[in-house]
Every structure is written in C-alpha cells, then in structure tokens.
C-alpha positions as a Markdown table, in Angstrom:
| # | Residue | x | y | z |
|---|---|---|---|---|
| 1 | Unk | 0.0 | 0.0 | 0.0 |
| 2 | Unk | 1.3 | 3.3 | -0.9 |
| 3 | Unk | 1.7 | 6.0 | 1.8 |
| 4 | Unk | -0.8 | 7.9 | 0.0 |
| 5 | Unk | -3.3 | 5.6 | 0.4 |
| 6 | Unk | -2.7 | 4.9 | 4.2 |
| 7 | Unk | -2.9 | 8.3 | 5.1 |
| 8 | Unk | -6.0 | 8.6 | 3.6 |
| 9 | Unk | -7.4 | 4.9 | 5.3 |
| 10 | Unk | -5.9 | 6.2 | 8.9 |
| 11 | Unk | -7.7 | 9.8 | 8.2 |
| 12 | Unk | -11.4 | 8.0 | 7.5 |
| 13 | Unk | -10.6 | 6.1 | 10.7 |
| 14 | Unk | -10.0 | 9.0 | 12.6 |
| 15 | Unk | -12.5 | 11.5 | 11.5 |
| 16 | Unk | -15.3 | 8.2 | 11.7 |
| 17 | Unk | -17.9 | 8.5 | 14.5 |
| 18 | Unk | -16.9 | 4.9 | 16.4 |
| 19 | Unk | -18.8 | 2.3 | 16.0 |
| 20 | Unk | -20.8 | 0.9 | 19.0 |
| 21 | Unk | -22.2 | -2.3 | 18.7 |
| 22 | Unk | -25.7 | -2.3 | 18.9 |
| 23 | Unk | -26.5 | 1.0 | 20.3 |
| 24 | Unk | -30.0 | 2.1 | 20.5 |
| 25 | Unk | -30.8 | 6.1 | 19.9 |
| 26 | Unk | -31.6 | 7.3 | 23.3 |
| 27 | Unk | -35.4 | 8.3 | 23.5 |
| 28 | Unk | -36.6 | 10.6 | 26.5 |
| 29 | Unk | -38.7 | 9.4 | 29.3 |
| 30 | Unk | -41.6 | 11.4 | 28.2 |
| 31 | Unk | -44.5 | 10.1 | 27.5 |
| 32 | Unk | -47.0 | 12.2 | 24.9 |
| 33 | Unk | -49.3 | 13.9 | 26.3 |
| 34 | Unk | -53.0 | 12.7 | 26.1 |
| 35 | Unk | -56.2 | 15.2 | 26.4 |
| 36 | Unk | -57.8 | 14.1 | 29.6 |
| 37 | Unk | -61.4 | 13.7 | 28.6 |
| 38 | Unk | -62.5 | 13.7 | 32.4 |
| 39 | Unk | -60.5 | 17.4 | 32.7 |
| 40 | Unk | -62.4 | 18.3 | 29.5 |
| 41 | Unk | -65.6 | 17.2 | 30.9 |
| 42 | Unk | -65.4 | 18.6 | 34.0 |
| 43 | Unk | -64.0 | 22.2 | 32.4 |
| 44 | Unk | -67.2 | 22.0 | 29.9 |
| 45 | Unk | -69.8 | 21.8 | 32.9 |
| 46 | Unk | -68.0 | 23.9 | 35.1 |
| 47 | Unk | -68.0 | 26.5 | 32.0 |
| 48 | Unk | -71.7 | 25.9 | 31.3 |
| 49 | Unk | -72.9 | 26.1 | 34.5 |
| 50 | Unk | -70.6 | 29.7 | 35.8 |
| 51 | Unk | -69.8 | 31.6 | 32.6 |
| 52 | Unk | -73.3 | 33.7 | 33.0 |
| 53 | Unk | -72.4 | 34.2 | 36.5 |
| 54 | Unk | -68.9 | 35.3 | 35.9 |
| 55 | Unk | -70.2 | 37.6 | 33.6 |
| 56 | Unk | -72.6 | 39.3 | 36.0 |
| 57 | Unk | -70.1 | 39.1 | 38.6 |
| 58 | Unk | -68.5 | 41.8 | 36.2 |
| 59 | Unk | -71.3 | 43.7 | 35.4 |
| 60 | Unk | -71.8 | 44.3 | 38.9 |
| 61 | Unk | -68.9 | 45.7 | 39.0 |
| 62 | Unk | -70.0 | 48.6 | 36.1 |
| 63 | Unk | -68.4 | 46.5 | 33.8 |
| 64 | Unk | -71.1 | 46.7 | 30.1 |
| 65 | Unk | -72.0 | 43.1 | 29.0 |
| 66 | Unk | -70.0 | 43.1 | 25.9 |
| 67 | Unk | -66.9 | 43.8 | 28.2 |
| 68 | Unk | -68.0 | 41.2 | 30.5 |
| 69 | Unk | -68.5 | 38.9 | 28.1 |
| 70 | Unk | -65.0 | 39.3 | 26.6 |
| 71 | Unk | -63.1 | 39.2 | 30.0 |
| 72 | Unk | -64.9 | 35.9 | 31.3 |
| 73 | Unk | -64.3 | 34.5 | 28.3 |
| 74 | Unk | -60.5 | 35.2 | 28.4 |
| 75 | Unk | -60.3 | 34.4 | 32.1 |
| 76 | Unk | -61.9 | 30.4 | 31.2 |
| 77 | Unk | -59.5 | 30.3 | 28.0 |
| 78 | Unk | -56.4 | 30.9 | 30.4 |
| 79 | Unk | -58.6 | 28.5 | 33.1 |
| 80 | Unk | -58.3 | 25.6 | 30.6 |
| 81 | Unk | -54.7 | 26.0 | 30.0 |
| 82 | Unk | -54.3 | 24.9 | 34.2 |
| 83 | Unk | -57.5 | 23.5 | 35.1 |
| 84 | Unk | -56.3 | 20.6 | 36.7 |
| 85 | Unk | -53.8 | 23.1 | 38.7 |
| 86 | Unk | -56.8 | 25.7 | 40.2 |
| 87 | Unk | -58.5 | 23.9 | 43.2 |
| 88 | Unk | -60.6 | 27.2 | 44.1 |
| 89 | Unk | -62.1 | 28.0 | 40.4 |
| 90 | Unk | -64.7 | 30.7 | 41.2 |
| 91 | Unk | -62.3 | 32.9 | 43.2 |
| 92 | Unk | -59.8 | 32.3 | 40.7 |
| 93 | Unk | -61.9 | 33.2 | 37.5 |
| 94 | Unk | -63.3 | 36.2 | 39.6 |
| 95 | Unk | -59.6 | 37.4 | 40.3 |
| 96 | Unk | -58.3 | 37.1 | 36.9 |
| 97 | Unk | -62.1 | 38.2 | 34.4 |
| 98 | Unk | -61.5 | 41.6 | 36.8 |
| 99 | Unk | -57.7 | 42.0 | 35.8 |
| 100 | Unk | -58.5 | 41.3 | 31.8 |
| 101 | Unk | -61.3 | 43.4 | 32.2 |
| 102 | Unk | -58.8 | 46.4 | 33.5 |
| 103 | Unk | -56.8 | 45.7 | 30.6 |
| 104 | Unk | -59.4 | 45.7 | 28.1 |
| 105 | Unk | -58.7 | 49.4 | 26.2 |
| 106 | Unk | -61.5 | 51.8 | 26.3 |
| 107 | Unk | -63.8 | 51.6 | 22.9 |
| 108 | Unk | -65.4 | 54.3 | 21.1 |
| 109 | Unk | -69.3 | 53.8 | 21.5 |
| 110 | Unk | -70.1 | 53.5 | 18.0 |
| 111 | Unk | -72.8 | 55.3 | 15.8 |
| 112 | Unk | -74.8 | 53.7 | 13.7 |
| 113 | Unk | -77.3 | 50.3 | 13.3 |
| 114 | Unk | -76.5 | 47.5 | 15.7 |
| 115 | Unk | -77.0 | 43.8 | 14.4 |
| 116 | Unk | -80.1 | 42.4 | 15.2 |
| 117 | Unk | -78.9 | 39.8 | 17.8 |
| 118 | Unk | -75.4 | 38.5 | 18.8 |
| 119 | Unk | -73.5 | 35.7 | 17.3 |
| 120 | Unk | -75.2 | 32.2 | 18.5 |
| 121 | Unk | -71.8 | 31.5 | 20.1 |
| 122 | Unk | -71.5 | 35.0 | 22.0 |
| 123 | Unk | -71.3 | 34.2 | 25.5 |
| 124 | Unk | -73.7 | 37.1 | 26.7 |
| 125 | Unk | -76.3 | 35.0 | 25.6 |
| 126 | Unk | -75.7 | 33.5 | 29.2 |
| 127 | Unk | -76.6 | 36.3 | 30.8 |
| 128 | Unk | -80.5 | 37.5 | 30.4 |
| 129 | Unk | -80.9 | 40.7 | 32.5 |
| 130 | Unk | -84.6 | 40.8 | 33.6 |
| 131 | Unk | -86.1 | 44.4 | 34.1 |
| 132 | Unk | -85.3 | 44.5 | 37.9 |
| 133 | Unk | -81.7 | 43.3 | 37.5 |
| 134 | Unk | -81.4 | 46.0 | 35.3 |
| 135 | Unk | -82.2 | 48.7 | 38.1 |
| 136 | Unk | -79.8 | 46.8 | 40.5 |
| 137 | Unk | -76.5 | 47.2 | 37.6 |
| 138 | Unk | -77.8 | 51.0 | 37.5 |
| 139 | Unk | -77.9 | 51.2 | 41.4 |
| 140 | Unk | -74.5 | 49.5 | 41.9 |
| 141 | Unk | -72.8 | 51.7 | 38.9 |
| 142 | Unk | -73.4 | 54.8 | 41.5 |
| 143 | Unk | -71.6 | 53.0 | 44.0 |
| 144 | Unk | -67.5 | 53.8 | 44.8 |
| 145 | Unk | -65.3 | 51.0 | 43.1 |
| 146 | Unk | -64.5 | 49.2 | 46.4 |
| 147 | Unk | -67.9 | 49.4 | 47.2 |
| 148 | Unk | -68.7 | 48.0 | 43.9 |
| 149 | Unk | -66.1 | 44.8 | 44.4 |
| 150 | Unk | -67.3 | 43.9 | 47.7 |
| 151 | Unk | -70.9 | 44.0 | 46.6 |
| 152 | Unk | -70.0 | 42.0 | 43.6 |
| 153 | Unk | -68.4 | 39.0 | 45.8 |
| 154 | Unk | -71.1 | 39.1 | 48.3 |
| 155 | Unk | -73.8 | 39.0 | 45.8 |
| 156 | Unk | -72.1 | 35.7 | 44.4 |
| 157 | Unk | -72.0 | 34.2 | 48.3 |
| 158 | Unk | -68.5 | 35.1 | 49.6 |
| 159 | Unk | -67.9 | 35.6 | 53.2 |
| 160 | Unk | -66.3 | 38.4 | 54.9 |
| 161 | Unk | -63.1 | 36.9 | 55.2 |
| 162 | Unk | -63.2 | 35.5 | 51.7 |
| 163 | Unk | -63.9 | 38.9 | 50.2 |
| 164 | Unk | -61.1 | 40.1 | 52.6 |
| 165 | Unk | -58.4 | 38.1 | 51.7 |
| 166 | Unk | -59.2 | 38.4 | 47.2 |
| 167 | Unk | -59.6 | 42.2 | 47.4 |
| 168 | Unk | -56.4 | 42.5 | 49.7 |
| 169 | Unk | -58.4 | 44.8 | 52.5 |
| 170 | Unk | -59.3 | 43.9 | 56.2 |
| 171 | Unk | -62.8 | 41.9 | 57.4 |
| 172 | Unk | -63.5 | 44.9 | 59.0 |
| 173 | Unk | -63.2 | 47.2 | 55.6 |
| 174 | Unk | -65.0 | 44.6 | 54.1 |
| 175 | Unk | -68.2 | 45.1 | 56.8 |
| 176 | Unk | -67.6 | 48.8 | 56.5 |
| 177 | Unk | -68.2 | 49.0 | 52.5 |
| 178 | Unk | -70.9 | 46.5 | 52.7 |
| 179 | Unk | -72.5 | 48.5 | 55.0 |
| 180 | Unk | -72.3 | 52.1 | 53.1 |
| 181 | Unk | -73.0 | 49.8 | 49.9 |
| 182 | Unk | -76.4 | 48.5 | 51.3 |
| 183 | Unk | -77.6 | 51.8 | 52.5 |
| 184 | Unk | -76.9 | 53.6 | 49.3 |
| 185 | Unk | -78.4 | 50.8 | 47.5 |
| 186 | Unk | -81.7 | 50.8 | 49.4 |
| 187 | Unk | -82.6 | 54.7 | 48.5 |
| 188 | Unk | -81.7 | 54.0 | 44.9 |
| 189 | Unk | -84.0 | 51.7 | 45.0 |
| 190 | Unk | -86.4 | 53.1 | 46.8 |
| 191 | Unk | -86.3 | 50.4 | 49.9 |
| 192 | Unk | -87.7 | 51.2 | 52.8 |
| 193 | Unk | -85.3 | 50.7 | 55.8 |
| 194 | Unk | -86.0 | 47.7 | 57.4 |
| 195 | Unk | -86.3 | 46.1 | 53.8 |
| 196 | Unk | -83.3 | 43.4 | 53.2 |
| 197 | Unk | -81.1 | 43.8 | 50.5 |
C-alpha cells in the first residue's frame, strides 16, 4: 500500500464516528401527552354552569355586558390552560375576568345600526338581565369602586373573610363597605329601611 493511500485509510478512521455495537438512539422518558377527557368534561360543565355568572359578577362591577362577556371569556380560555392546577375555580376566574377586564382598552361607543342579535356562540347569551336586574346594575354603577367589588363578591356568596383576603383589604373594611354599599343601595332603590337587601 502506498503512503498515500494509508494516510487517507488512517484519516477516514480518525474523523469516523466509532462504532458501537448495537446501540440504540436514546429516547426521552416522556410520554405524549393525552387530552384528559375527564379534565375536559369537567371544564365543559364547570363552563356551562358559571360563565353567566362570571359575567354578571363583572357587570356588577359597572363592567357593560360586551366587556364582561370578553373578559370571562379570556379568564376560562387561560382557566383551561391549568385547570387541573386551580383547586378554588370561582375565586380564581373572579380574580383574573377583573384583571382582563382592567386591561381591556376603552372603545369608542359607536354610531350607527346595531346587528339584530349576537353571534349564536356570543357568551352574553348566558346572561339574560330581567327588568329589575337591570335597576340593581344601575344602582350598583353609583356606588364607589370598592364598594362595587365587595358588593360584587357578596352577591355571588362570599364571606367576609373571603372577600377580605381576594380584594387584599381587612374583614373589618370589608363590613364597613358593605355597609355604606347597602344603605346607598336601598334609597336608589327606593327600599324602605328595614327592607333586606
């Protein structure tokens, strides 16, 4: 063999990757995820059953139903993403529909013919405000903010101490608002003063 030829044979061998018998490619330890049809399931209800009340939840809080509607809807899209991961959903969703809804930019009330009815899909065709609900969003929009947010909560069954710790103020603010809230809301109204609210 000429020395020409065996540097070129000793080069191949060098620059070739060596050869393991039998070696298998390695292949993570992660198995592909599956959709869990349970999690599905039990988003699907949980959607079916709270989306209207998200969205008055919102409303309550002077927030129009097209607004509402966009920022409950958001809040359950990022909801699915760690469903299995949220053990307390309705605080949760409450928390996060009123954040989106701060960040929603303000629109331009627009001039002109409105369709007929919304999309079949729309979700504020969960919601149907009934005459006197209407008076109580009207009632509640001349309320202060915090007053709003603590009405909001206890209208959807929170205690004092749950309301408390979500809005970051003390039991005693809580009882405080609530109280100014109810009294402001019962001459709006036009309750008498020993009506309940």
């Amino acid at each position: 063999m000429d020395e020409l030829q065996e540097t070129r044979t000793t080069a191949a061998q060098e620059l070739a990757p060596p050869q393991v018998p039998d070696a298998k490619p390695e292949v993570p330890d992660v198995e592909p995820e599956v959709p869990d049809v349970e999690k599905q399931q039990n988003f699907s209800t949980y959607y079916a059953e709270h989306m209207g009340r998200l969205i008055r939840h919102l409303m309550r809080q002077g927030a129009e139903p097209h607004e509402a509607a966009e920022a409950a809807q958001a809040a359950f899209v990022e909801a699915y993403a760690t469903w299995r991961k949220i053990e307390h959903p309705g605080p949760w969703l409450r928390r996060v529909a009123f954040r989106l809804l701060l960040r929603q930019p303000i629109r331009e009330v627009l001039s002109g013919e409105l369709p007929d009815a919304a999309s079949p899909h729309c979700p504020v065709r969960n919601v149907e405000i009934r005459q006197e609900e209407e008076r109580v969003l009207a009632a509640l929009s001349e309320l202060s903010p915090t007053q709003r947010r603590v009405m909001a909560w206890h209208l959807d069954k929170y205690k004092t101490k749950e309301i408390a710790e979500e809005l970051g103020i003390t039991q005693e603010a809580v009882r405080k608002n609530l109280e100014r809230a109810r009294k402001q809301l019962k001459q709006s109204l036009g309750i008498a003063e020993g009506g309940k609210l």
